[in-house]
mmCIF file of C-alpha atoms and ligand atoms in Angstrom:
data_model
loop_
_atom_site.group_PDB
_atom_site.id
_atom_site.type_symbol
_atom_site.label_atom_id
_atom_site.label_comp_id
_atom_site.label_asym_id
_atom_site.label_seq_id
_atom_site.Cartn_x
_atom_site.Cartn_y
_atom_site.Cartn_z
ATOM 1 C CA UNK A 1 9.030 -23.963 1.773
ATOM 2 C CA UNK A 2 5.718 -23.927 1.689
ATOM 3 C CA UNK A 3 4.778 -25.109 5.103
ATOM 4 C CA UNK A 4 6.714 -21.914 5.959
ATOM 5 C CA UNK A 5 4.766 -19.662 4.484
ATOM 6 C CA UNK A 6 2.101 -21.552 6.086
ATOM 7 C CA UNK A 7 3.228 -21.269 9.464
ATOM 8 C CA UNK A 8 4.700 -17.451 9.364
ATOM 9 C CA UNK A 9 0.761 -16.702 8.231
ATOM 10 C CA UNK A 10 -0.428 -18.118 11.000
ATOM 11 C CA UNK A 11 2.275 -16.299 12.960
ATOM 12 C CA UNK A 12 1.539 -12.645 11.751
ATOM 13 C CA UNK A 13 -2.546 -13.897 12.438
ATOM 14 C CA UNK A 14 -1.453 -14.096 15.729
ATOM 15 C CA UNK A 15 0.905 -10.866 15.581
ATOM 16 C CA UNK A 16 -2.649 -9.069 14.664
ATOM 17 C CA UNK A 17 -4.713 -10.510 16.865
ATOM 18 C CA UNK A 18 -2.593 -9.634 19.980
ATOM 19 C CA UNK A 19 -2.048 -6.537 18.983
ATOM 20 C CA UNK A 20 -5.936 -5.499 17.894
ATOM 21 C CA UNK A 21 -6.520 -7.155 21.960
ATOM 22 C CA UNK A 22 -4.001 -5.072 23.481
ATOM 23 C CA UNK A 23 -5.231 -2.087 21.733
ATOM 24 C CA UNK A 24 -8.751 -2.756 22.406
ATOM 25 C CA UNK A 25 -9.594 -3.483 18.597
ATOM 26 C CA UNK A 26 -11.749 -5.608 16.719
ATOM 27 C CA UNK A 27 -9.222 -7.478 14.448
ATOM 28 C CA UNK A 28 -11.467 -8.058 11.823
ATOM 29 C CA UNK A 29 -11.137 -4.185 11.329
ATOM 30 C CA UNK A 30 -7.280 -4.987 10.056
ATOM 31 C CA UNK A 31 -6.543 -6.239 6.651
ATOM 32 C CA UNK A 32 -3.447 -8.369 6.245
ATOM 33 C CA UNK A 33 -1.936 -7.375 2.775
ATOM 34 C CA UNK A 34 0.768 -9.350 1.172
ATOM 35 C CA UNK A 35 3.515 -7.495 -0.016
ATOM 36 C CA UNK A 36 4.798 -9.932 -2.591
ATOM 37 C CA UNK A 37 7.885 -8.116 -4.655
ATOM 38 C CA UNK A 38 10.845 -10.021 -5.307
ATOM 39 C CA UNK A 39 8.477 -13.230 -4.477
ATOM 40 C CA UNK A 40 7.394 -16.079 -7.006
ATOM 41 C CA UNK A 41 3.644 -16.583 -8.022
ATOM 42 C CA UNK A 42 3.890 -20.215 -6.726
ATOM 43 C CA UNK A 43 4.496 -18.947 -3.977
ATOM 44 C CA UNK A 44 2.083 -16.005 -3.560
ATOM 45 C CA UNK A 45 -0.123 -19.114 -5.074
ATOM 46 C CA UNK A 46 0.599 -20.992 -1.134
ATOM 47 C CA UNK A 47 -0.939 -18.310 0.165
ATOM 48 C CA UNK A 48 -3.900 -17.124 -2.053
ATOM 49 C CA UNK A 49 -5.304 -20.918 -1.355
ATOM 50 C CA UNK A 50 -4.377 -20.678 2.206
ATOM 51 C CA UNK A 51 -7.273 -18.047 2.380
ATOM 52 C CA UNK A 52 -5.472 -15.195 1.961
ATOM 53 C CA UNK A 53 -7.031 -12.023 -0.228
ATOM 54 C CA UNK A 54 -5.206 -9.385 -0.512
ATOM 55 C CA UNK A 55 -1.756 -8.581 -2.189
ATOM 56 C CA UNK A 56 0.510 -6.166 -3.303
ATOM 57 C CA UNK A 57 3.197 -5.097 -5.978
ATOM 58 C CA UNK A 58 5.667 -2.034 -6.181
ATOM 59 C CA UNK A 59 6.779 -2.947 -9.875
ATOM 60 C CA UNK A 60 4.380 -2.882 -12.542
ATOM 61 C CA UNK A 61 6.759 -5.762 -14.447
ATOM 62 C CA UNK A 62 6.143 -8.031 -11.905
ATOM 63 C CA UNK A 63 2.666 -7.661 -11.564
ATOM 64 C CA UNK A 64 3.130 -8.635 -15.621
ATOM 65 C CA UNK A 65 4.692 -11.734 -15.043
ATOM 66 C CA UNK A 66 2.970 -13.402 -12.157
ATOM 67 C CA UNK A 67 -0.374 -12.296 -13.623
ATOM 68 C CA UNK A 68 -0.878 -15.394 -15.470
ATOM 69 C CA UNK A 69 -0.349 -17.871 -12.776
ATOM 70 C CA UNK A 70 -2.713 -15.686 -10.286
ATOM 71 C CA UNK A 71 -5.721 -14.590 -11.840
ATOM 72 C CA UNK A 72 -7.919 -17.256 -11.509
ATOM 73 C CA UNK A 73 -7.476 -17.375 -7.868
ATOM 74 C CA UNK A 74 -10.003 -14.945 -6.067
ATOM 75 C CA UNK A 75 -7.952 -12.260 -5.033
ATOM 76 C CA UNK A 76 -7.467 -8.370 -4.516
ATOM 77 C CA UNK A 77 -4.560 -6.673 -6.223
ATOM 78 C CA UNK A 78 -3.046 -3.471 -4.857
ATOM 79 C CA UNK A 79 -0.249 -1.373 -5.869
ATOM 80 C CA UNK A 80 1.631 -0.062 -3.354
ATOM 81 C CA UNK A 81 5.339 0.686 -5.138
ATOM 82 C CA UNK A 82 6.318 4.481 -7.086
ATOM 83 C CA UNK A 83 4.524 4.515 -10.150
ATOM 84 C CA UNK A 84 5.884 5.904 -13.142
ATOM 85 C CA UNK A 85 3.464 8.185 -15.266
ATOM 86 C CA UNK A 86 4.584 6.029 -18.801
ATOM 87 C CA UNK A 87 3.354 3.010 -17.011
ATOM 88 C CA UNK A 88 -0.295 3.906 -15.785
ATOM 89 C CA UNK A 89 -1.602 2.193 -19.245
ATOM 90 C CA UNK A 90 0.186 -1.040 -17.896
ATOM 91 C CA UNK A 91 -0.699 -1.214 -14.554
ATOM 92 C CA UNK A 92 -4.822 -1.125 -15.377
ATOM 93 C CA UNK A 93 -4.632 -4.212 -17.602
ATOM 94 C CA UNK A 94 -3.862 -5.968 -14.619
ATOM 95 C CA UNK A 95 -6.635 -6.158 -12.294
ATOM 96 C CA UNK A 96 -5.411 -3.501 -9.996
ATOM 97 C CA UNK A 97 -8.423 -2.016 -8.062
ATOM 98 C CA UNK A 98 -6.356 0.079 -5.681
ATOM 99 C CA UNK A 99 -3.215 2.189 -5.945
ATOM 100 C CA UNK A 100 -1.992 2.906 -2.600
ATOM 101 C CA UNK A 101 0.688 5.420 -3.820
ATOM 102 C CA UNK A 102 -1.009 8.187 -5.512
ATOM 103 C CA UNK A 103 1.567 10.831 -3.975
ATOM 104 C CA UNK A 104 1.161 13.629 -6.581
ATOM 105 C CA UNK A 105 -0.586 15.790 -8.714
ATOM 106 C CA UNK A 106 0.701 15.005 -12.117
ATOM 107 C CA UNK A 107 0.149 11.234 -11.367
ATOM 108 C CA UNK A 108 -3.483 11.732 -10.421
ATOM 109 C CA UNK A 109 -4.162 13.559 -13.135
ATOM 110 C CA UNK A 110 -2.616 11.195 -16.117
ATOM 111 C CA UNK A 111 -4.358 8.258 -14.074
ATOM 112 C CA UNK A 112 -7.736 10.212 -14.434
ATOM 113 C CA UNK A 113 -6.978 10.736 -18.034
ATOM 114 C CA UNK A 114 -6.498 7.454 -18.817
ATOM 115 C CA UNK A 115 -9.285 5.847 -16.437
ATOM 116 C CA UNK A 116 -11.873 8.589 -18.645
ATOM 117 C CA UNK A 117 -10.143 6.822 -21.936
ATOM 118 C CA UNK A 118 -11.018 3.404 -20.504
ATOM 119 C CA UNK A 119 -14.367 4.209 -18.594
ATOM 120 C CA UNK A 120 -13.183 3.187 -15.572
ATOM 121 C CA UNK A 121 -12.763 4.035 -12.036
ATOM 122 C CA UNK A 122 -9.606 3.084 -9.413
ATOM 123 C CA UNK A 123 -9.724 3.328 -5.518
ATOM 124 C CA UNK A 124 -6.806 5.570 -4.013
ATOM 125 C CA UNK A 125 -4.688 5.946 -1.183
ATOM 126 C CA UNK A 126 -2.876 9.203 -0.668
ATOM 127 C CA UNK A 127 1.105 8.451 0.401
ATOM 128 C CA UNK A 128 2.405 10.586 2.716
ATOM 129 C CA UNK A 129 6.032 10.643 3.189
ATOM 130 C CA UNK A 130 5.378 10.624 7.404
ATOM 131 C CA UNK A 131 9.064 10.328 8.218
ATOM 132 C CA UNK A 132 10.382 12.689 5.642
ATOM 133 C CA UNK A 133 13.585 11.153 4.714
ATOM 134 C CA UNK A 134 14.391 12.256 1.487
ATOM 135 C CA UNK A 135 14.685 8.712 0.265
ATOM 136 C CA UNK A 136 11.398 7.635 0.637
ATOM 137 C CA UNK A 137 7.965 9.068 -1.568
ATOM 138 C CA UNK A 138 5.116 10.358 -0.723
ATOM 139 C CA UNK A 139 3.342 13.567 -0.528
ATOM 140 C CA UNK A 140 4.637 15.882 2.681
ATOM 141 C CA UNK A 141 2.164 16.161 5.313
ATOM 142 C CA UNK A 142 1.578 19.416 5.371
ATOM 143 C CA UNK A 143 0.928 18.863 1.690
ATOM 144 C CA UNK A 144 -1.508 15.638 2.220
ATOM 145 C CA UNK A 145 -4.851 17.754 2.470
ATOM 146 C CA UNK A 146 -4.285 20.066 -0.659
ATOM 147 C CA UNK A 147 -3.493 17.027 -2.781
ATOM 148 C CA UNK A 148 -6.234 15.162 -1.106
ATOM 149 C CA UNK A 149 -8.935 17.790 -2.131
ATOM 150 C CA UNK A 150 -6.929 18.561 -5.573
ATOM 151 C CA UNK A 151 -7.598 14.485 -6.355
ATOM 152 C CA UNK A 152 -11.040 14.233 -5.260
ATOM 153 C CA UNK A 153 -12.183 16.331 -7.947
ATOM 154 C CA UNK A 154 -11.279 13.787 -10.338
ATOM 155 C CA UNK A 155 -14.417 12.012 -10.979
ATOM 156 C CA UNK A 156 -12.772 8.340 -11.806
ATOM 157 C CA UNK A 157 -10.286 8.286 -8.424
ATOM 158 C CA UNK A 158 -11.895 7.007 -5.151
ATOM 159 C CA UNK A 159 -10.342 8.399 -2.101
ATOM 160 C CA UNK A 160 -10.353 5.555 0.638
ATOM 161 C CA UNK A 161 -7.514 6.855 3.122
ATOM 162 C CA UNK A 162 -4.092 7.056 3.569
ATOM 163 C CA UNK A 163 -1.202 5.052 2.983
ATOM 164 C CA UNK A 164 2.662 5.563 4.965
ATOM 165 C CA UNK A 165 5.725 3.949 5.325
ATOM 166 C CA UNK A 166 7.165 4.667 8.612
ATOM 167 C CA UNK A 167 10.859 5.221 9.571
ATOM 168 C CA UNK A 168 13.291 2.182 9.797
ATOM 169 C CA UNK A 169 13.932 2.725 13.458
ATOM 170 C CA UNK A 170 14.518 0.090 16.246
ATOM 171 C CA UNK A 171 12.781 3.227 18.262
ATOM 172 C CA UNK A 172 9.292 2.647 18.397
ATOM 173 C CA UNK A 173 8.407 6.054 19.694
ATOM 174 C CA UNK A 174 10.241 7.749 16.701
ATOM 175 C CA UNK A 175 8.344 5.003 14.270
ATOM 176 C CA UNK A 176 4.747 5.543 16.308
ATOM 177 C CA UNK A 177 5.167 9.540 15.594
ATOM 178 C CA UNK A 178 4.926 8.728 11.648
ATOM 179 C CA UNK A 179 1.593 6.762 12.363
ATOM 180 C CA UNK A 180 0.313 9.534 14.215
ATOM 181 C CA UNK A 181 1.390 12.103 11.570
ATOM 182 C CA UNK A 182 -0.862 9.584 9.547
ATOM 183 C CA UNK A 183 -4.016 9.372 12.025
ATOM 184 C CA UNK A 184 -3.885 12.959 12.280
ATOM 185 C CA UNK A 185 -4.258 13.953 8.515
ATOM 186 C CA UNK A 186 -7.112 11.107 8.523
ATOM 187 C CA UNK A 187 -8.998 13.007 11.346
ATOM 188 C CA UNK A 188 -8.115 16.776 9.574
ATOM 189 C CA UNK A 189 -9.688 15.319 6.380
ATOM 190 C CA UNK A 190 -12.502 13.929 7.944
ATOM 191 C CA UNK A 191 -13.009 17.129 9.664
ATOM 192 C CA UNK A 192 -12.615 18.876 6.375
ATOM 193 C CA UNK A 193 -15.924 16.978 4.636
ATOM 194 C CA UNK A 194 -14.474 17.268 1.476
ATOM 195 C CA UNK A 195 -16.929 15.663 -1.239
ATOM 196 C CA UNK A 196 -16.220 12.254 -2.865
ATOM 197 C CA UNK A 197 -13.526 11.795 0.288
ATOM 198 C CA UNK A 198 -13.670 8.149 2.295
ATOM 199 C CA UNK A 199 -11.138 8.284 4.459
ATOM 200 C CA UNK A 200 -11.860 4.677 6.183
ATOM 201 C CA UNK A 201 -8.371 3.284 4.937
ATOM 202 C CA UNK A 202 -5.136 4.066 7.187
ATOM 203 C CA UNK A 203 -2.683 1.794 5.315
ATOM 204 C CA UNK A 204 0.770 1.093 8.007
ATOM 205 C CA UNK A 205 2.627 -1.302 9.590
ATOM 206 C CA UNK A 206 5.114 -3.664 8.017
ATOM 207 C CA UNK A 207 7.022 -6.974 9.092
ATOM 208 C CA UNK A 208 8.707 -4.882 11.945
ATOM 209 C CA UNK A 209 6.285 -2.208 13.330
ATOM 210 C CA UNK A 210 2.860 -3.830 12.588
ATOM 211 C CA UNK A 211 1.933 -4.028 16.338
ATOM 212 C CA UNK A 212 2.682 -0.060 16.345
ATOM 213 C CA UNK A 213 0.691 0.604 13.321
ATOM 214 C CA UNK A 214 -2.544 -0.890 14.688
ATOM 215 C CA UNK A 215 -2.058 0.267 18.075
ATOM 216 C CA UNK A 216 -2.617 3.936 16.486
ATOM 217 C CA UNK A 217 -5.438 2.828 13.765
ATOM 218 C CA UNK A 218 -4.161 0.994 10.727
ATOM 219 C CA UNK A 219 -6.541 -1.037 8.846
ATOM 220 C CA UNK A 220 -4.332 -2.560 6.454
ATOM 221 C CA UNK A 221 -0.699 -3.484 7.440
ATOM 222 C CA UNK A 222 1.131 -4.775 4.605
ATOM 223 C CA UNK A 223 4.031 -7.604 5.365
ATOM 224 C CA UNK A 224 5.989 -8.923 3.064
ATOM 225 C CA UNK A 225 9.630 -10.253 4.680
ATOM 226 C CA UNK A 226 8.036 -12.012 7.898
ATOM 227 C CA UNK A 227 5.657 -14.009 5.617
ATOM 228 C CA UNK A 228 7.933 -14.734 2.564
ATOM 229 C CA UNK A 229 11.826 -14.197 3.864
ATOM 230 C CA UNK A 230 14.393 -11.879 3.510
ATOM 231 C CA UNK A 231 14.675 -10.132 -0.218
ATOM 232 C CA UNK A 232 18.003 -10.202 -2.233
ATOM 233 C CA UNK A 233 17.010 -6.723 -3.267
ATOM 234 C CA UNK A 234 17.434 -4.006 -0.725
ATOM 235 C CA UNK A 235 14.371 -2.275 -0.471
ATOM 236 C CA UNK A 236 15.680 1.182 -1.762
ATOM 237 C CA UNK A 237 15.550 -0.686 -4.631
ATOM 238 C CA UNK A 238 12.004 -0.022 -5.256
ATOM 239 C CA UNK A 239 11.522 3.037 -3.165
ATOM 240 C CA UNK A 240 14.262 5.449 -4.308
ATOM 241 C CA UNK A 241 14.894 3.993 -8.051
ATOM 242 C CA UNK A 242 14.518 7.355 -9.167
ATOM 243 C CA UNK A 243 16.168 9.617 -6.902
ATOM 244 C CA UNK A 244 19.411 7.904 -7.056
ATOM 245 C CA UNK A 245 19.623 6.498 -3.319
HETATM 246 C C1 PLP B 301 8.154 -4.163 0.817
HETATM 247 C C2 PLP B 301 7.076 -3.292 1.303
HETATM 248 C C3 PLP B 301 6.330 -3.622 2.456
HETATM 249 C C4 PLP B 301 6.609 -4.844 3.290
HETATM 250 O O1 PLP B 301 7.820 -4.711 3.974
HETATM 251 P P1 PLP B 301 8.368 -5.885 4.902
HETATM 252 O O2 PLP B 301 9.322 -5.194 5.793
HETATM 253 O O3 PLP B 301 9.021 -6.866 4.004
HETATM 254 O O4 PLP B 301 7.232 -6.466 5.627
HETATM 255 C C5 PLP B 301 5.335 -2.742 2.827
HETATM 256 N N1 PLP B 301 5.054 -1.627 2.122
HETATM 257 C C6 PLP B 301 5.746 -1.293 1.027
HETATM 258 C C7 PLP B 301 5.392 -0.033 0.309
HETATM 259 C C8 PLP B 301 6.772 -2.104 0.590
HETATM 260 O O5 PLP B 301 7.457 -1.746 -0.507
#
């Protein structure tokens, strides 16, 4: 079990790698993030002491219960699932320094509210629903820049880029047009010079479409099945719990 985990690491290293040479990138500019739902803190544990940094929730009750077993192993948490407005108290006891799925206005503005209340500050990622199914969240692109400017006003939210989930497709050309949706509101921003705006952070890429994702400028692809195996939950599980799916 654990050599596994071990060995699919060193697998996706080499995933990255190849694909940062091919597309004529520096790989340390690509952050490997563990998506770790559904998956034990021993085993998360495997990994943290195999060197890697950075991982990622998408329920704020599991960041709960493997917070114990974690938190004295150096380590970056991210959240990266739908957050519920009743849970933003929850979900900054826990060490979380960025939420990758800010995708709306009433969100970002309890978050600021309660980040004033506690004197502290978050980093951000704005989610943009690139493939615009219906069944998955995010903000739609042609809404990404409003909300974008809307949120940097908010003094305790630090903009750092852009997070997506592409389409499930076995087409890469239909998957690569969501990353370029994304790289394209990253450039408009950037453009834009809004104030209090970093837009270094392209979050894409998964287990399936990582190679894509850096190919058109990710800096964090976030894997979760090709590092841990297959979930028993599907994921609509965690990405449409609200909308019924
Ligand atoms: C589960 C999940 C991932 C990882 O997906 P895999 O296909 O298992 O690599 C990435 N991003 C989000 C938002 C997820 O929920």
């Amino acid at each position: 079990m654990k050599e596994d985990i071990l060995l699919h690491l060193e697998l996706i290293d080499d995933r990255i790698k190849k694909a940062c040479e091919k597309a004529g990138r520096n790989p340390d500019e690509v952050r490997l993030l563990l998506a770790t739902k559904t998956v034990s803190a021993e085993r998360i544990k495997t990994a943290l002491e195999s060197g890697q940094t950075l991982i990622a929730e998408n329920k704020v009750q599991e960041l709960k219960e493997k917070y114990e077993i974690l938190k004295d192993i150096p380590h970056e948490n991210h959240f990266i699932g739908h957050l519920q407005t009743n849970k933003i108290k929850d979900i900054l006891k826990y060490d979380v320094v960025c939420v990758q799925s800010l995708d709306r206005w009433d969100l970002a503005e309890k978050l600021h509210q309660r980040l004033l209340y506690e004197g502290k500050t978050i980093e951000v990622l704005i989610q943009v629903n690139t493939s615009q199914e219906e069944s998955k969240f995010g903000v739609h692109p042609d809404e990404a820049v409003e909300l974008t400017r809307r949120v940097s006003e908010l003094s305790t939210l630090k903009i750092k880029g852009l997070m997506t989930i592409g389409l499930f497709s076995a087409e890469t050309e239909k998957v690569r047009a969501c990353f370029k949706i994304l790289k394209s509101l990253q450039q408009e921003i950037i453009r834009q010079n809004i104030p209090n705006v970093e837009m270094k952070e392209l979050s894409m890429g998964m287990s399936g479409d990582l190679e894509t994702a850096i190919e058109e400028g990710a800096t964090i692809v976030r894997v979760g099945t090709a590092i841990f195996g297959a979930r028993i939950y599907p994921d609509s599980y965690y990405w449409n719990e609200e909308k019924g799916v």
